[in-house]
Short mmCIF file of C-alpha atoms and ligand atoms in Angstrom, two decimals:
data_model
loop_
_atom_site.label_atom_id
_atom_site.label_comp_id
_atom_site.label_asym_id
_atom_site.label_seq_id
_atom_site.Cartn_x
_atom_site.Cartn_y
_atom_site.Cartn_z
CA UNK A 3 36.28 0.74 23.70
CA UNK A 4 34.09 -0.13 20.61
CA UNK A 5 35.14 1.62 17.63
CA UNK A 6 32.52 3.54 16.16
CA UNK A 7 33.66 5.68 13.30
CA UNK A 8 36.46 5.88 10.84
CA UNK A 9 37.54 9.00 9.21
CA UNK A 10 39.42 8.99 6.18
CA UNK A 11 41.40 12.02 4.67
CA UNK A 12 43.64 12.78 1.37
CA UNK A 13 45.59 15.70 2.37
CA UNK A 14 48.08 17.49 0.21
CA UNK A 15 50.50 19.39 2.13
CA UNK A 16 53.30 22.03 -0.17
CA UNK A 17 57.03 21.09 1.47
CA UNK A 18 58.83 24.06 2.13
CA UNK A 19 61.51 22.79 -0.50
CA UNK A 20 61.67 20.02 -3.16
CA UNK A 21 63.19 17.21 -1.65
CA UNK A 22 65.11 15.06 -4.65
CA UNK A 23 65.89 11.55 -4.34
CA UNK A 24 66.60 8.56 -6.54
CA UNK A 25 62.89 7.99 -7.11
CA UNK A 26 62.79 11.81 -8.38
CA UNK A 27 62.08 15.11 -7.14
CA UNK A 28 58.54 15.82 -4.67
CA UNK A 29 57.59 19.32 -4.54
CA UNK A 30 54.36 18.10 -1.82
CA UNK A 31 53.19 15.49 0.18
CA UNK A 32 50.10 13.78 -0.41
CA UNK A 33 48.95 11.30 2.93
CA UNK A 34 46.17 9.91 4.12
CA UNK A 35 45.28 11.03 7.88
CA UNK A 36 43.07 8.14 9.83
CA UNK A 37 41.23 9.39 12.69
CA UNK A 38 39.89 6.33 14.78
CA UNK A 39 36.67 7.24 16.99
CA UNK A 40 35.42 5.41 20.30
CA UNK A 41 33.43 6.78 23.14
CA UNK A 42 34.00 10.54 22.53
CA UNK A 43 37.62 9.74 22.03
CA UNK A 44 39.63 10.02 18.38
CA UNK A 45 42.99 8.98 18.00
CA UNK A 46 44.90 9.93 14.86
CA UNK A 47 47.23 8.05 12.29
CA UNK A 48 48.91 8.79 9.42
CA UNK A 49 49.96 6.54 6.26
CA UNK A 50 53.07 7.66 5.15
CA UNK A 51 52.02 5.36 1.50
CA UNK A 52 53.84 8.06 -1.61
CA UNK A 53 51.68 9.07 -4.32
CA UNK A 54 53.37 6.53 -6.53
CA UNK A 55 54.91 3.49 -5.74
CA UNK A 56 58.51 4.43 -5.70
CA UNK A 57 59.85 3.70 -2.51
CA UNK A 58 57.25 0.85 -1.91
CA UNK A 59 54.11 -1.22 -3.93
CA UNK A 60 51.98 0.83 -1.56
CA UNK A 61 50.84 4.52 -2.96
CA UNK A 62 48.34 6.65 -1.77
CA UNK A 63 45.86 5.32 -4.25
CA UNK A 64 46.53 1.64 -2.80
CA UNK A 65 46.45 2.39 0.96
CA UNK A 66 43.14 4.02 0.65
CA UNK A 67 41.30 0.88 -1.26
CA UNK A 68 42.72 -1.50 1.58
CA UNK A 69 41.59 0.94 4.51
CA UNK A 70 38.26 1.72 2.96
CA UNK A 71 37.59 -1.88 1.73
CA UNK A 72 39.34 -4.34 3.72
CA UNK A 73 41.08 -2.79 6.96
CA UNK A 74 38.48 -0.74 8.04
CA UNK A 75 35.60 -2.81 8.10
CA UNK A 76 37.38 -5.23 10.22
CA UNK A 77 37.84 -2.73 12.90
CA UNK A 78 34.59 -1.25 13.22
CA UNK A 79 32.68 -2.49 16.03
CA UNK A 80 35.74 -3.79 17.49
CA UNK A 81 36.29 -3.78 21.04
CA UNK A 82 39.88 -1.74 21.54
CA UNK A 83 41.26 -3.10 24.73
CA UNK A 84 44.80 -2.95 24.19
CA UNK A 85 46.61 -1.65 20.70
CA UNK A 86 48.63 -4.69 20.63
CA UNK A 87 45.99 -6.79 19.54
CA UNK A 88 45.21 -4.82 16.16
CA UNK A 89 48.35 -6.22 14.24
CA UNK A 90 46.07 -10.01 14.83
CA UNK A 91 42.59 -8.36 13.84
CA UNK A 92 43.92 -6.93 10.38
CA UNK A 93 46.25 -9.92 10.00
CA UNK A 94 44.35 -12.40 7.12
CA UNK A 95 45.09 -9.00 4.62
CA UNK A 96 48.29 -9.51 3.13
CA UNK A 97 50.93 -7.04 2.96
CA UNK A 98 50.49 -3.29 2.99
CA UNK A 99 51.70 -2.65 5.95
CA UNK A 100 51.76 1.36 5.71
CA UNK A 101 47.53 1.28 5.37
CA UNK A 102 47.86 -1.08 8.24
CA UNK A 103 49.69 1.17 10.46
CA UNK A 104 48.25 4.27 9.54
CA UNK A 105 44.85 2.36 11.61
CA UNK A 106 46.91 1.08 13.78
CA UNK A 107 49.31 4.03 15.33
CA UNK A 108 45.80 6.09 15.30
CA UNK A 109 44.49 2.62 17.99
CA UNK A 110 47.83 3.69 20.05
CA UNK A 111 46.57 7.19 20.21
CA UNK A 112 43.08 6.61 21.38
CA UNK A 113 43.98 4.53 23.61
CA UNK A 114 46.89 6.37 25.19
CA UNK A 115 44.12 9.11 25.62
CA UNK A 116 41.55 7.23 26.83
CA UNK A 117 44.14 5.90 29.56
CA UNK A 118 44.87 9.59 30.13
CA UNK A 119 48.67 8.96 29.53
CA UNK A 120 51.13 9.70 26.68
CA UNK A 121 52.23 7.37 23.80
CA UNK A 122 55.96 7.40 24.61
CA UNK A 123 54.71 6.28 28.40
CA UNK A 124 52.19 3.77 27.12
CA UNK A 125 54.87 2.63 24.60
CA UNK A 126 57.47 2.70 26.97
CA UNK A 127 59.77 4.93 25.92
CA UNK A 128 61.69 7.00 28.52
CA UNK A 129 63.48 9.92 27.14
CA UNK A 130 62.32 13.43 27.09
CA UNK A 131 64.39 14.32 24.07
CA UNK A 132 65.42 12.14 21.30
CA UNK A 133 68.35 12.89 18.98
CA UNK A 134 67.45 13.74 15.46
CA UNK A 135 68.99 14.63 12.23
CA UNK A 136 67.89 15.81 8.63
CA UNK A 137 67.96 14.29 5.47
CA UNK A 138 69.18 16.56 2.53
CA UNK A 139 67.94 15.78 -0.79
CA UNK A 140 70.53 15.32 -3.96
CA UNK A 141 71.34 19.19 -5.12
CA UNK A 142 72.19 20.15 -8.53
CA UNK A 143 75.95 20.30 -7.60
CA UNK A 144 78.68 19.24 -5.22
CA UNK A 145 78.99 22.95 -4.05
CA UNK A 146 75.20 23.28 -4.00
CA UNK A 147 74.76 20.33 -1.79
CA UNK A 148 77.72 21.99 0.70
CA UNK A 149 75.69 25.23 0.75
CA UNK A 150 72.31 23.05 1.98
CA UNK A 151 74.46 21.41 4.22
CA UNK A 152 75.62 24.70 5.71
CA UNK A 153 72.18 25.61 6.25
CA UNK A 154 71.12 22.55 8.09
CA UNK A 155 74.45 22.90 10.65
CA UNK A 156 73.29 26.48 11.40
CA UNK A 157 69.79 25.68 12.34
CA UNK A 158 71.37 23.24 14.58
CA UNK A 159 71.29 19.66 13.17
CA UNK A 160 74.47 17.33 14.06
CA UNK A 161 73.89 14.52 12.30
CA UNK A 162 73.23 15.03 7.94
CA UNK A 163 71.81 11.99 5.71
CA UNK A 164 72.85 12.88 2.06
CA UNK A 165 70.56 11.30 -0.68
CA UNK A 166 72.76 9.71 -3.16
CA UNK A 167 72.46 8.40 -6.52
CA UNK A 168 74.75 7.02 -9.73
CA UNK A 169 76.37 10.10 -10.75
CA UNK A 170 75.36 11.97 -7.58
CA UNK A 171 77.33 10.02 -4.77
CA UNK A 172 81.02 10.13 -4.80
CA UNK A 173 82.29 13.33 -5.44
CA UNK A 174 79.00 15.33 -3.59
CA UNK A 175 79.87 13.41 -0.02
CA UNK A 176 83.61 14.21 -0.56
CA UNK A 177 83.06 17.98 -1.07
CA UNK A 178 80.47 17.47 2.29
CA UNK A 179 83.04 15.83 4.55
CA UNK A 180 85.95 18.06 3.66
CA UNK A 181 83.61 20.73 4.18
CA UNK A 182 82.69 19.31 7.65
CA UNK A 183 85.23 16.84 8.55
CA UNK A 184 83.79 16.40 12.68
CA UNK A 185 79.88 16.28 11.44
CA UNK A 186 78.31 12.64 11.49
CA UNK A 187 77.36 12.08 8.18
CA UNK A 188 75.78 8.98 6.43
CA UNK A 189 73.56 8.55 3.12
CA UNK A 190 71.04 6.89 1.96
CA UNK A 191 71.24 5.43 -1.44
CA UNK A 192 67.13 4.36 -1.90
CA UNK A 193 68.18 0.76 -3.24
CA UNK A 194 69.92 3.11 -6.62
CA UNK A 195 73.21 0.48 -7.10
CA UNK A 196 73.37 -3.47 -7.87
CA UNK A 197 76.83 -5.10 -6.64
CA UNK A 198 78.34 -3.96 -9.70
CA UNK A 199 79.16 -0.66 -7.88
CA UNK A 200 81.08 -1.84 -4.63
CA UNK A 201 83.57 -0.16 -5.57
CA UNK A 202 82.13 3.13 -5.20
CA UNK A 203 81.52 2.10 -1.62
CA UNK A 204 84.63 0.99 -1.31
CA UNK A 205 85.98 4.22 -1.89
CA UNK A 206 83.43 5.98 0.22
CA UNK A 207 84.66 3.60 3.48
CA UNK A 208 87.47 6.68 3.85
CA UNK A 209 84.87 9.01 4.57
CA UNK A 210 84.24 8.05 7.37
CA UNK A 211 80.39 8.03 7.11
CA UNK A 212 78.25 7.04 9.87
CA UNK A 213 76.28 4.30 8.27
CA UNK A 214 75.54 4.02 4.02
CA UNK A 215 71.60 3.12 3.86
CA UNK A 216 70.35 0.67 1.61
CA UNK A 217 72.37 0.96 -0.88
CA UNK A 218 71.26 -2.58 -2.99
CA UNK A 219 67.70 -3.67 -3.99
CA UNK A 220 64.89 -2.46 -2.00
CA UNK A 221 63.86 -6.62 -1.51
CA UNK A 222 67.33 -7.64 -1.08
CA UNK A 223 69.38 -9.45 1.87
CA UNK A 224 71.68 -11.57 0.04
CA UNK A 225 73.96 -8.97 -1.89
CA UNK A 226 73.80 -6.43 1.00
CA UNK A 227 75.27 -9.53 3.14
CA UNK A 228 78.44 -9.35 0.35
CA UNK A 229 78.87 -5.82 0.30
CA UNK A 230 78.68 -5.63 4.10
CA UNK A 231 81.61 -8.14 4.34
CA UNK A 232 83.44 -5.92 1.44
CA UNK A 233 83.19 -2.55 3.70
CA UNK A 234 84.28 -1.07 7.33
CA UNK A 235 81.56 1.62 7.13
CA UNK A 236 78.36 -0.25 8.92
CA UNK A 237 75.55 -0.72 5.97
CA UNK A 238 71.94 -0.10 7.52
CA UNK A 239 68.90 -1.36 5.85
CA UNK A 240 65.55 0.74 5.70
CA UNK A 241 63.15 -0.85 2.42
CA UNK A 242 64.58 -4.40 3.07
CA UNK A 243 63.08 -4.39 6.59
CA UNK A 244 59.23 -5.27 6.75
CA UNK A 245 58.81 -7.51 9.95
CA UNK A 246 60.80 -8.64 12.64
CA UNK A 247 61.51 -12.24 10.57
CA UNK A 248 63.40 -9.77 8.08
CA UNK A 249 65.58 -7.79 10.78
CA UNK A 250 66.29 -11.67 12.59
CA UNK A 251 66.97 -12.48 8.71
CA UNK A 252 69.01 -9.73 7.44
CA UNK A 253 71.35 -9.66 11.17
CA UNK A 254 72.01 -13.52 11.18
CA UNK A 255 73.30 -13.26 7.29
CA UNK A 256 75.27 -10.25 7.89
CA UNK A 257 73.59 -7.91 5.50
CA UNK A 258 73.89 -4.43 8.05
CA UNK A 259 74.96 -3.48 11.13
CA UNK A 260 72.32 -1.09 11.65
CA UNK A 261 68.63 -0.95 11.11
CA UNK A 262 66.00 2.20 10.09
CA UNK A 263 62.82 1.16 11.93
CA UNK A 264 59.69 3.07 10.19
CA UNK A 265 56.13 1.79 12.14
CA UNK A 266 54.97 2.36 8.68
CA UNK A 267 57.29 -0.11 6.78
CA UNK A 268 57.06 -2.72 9.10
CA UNK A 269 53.47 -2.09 9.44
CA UNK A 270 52.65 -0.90 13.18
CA UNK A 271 54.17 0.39 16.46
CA UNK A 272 54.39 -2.96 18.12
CA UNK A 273 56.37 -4.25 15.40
CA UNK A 274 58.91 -1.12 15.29
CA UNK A 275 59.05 -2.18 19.11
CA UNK A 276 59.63 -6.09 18.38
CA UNK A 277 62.26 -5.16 16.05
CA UNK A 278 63.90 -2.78 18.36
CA UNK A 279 64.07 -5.36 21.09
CA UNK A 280 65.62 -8.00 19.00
CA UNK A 281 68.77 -5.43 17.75
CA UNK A 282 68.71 -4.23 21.55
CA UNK A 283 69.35 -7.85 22.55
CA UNK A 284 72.18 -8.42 19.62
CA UNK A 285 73.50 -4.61 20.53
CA UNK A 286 72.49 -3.44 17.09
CA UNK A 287 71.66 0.24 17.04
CA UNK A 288 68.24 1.36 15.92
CA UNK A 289 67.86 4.79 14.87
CA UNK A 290 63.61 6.12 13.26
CA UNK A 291 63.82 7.07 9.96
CA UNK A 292 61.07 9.68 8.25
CA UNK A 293 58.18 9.52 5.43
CA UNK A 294 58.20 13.74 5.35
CA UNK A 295 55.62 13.29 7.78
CA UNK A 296 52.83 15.97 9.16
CA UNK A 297 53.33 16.10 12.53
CA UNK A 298 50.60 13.82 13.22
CA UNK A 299 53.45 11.18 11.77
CA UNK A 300 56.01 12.71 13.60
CA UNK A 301 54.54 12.67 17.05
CA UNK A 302 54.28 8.99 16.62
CA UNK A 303 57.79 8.47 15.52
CA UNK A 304 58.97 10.77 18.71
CA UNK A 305 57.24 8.53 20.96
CA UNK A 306 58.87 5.64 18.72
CA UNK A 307 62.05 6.58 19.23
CA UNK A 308 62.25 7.60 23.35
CA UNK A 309 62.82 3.62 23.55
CA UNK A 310 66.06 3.27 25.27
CA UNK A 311 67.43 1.11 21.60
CA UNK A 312 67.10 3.90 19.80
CA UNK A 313 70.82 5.21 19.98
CA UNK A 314 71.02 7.02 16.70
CA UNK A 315 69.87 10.05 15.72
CA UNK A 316 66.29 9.41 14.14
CA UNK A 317 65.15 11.55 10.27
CA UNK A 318 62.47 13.34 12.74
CA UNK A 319 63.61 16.86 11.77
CA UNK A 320 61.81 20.40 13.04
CA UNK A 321 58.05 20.69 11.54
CA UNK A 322 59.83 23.42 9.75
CA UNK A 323 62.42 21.42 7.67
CA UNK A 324 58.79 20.12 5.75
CA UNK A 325 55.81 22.52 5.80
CA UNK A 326 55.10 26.17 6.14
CA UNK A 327 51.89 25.50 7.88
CA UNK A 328 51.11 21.41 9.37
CA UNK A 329 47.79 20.33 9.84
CA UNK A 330 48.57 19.57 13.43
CA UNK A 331 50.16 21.17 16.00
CA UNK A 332 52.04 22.53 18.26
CA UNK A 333 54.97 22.18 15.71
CA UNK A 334 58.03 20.52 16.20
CA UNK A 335 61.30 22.76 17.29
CA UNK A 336 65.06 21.58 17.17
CA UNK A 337 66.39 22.00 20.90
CA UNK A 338 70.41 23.34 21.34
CA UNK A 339 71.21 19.84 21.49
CA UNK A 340 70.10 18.48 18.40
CA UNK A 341 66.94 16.89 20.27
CA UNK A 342 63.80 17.01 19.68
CA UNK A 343 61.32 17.19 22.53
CA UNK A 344 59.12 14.18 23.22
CA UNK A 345 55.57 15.52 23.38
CA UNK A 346 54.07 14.49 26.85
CA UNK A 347 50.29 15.77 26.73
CA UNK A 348 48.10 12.50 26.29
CA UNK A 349 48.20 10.24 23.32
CA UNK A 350 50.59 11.51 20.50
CA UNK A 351 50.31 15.24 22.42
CA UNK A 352 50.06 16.95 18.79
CA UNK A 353 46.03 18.42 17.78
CA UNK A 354 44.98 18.74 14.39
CA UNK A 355 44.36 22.03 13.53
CA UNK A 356 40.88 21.60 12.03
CA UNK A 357 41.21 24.93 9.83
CA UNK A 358 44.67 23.83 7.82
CA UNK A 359 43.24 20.49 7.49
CA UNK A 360 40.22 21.52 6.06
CA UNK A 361 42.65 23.51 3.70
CA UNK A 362 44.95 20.86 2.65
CA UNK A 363 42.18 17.54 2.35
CA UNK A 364 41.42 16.70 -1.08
CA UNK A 365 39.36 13.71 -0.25
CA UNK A 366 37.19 12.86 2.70
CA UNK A 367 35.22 9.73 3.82
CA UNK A 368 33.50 8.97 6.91
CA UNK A 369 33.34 5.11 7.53
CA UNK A 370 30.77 4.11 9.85
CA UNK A 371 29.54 0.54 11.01
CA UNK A 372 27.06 -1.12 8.36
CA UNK A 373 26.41 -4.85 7.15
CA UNK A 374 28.56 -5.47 4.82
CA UNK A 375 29.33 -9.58 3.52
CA UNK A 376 33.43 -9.86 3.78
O1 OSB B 429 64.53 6.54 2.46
O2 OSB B 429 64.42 7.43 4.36
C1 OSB B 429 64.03 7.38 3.18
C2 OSB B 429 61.52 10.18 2.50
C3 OSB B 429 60.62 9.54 1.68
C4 OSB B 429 60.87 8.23 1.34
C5 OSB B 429 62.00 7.55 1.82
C6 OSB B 429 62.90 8.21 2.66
C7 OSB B 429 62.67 9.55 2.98
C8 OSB B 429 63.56 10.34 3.79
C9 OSB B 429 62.96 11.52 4.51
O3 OSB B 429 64.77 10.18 3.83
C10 OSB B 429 63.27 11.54 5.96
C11 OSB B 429 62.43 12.55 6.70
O4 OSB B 429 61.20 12.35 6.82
O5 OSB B 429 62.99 13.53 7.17
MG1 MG B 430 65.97 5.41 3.55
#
């Protein structure tokens, strides 16, 4: 299928509560939303790039330069046979893997339609529900952060990530295991301590968390290796992680037990897959982690994680856990079991809803084919 048009779109979505990590506090979500067009066909992506570069170099600001200026131009006019090609077409840019995905998840989707089947089938994947939990950002208090907590095991979630940071860690996952000593917990640390703080980690190890995620420098295998051998509780790394090379790195040194696949970290769906398939092999669980997505973003990382490696419960929460109203729908809902559903309409199986996109984009830009010297 020869690609014909690429749309570009800023959107600027409200979340339905601040989420506060150890990068700071967002109160929205700005993304870009890709839409690839061939032969009457879109498929959508989404680049899950922050406004500032806090968990990552790449921003908002930064994935839109290398789309408009670099990525997308090597697309257009290309003939789309097969989505695992794409990775090879964008490969002489360096880097910036979420711009690369956010093209290359919305190739998965046209194609999937265009075959007439789903992504989790064209994927793959085989399971009509996949588990899922939510991640709960830091609250102003130990007490506050139980109360969240509450909130989230009513609605139905059985596995909680806590967002921790110096001076937020400790005592706040105490007060949430005694508070819910049979819940599977784990937290997520966003790269906040240096080796210095093993001891608080030591410590932790008798709360018997699920996994303690990425708790060292967001470029680091080497000290996570040493604090792995220090602690029971299995580290998992999510910002370390960019290719397969770094999961076959990071598992022959030792540095986790577990990994966080995001498609946009380690730049595509094919990639996510290739790194699944290598901790399947070494019986490492997998579990998909979360950017706040739109749906768009969470469709994909549904279809992601119906792979049979994915044994932990993915950050793919209910549409409602982020936005009042998406831009794409039907919305996500949490199932009795913790689950959510795997969409199974063709491609992704999630529409934009062209109204509350209109509402929410910011920036638009049509890309079509024209002579340009690269
Ligand atoms: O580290 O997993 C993370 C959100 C933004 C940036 C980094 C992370 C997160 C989350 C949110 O934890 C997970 C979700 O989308 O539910
Ligand atoms: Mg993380």
């Amino acid at each position: 299928m020869k690609i014909e048009s690429i749309e570009l779109r800023r959107i600027t979505l409200p979340l339905v509560s601040p989420f506060t990590t150890s990068f700071g506090t967002q109160t929205e979500r700005p993304c870009i939303i890709v839409s690839v067009h061939a032969e009457g066909v879109t498929g959508y992506g989404e680049c899950v790039a922050m406004e500032g570069p806090w968990y990552s170099y790449e921003t908002v600001g930064t994935a839109w330069h290398m789309l408009q200026d670099y990525l997308i131009p090597r697309l257009l006019g290309y003939d789309l046979d097969d989505p695992m090609d794409v990775w090879d077409v964008l490969a002489s840019i360096r880097g910036h893997n979420m711009a690369k995905a956010a093209l290359e998840m919305a190739c998965w989707d046209l194609v999937a339609k265009a075959r007439g089947m789903s992504l989790r089938d064209l994927l793959g994947g085989g399971r009509d529900r996949v588990a899922v939990g939510v991640s709960v950002g830091i609250q102003a208090s130990p007490s506050a952060l139980v109360d969240t907590v509450q909130r989230y095991v009513d609605d139905g979630y059985a596995r909680i990530k806590l967002k921790i940071a110096p001076g937020h860690d400790e005592a706040y996952v105490t007060a949430v295991r005694a508070a819910f000593p049979d819940t599977l917990i784990q937290a997520d640390a966003n790269s906040a301590y240096t080796l210095a703080d093993a001891p608080i980690f030591q410590r932790m190890d008798a709360l018997n968390l699920l996994l303690i995620e990425q708790p060292l420098a967001d470029d680091d295998i080497v000290d996570h290796a040493t604090l792995q051998h220090e602690l029971r509780t299995p580290l998992c790394l999510d910002e370390s992680i960019h290719s397969p090379d770094d999961a076959r790195h990071a598992l022959d040194l030792g540095s986790c037990r577990v990994i966080n696949i995001k498609p946009g970290r380690v730049g595509e769906h094919r990639r996510s897959r290739e790194i699944h398939d290598l901790c399947r092999a070494r019986d490492i669980p997998v579990w998909c982690g979360g950017m706040l997505e739109t749906n768009i973003g969470r469709a994909h990382n549904a279809a992601l994680a119906s792979l049979p490696g994915f044994t932990l419960p993915g950050d793919i929460s209910a549409s409602a856990r982020y936005y009042a109203h998406d831009v794409a729908g039907p919305d996500f809902a949490l199932n009795d079991d913790s689950t959510l559903s795997v969409p199974t309409g063709p491609g992704i199986g999630v529409e934009p809803d062209s109204a509350a996109l209109a509402a929410a984009t910011t920036r638009q830009e049509m890309v079509a084919r024209r002579a340009v010297a690269l």
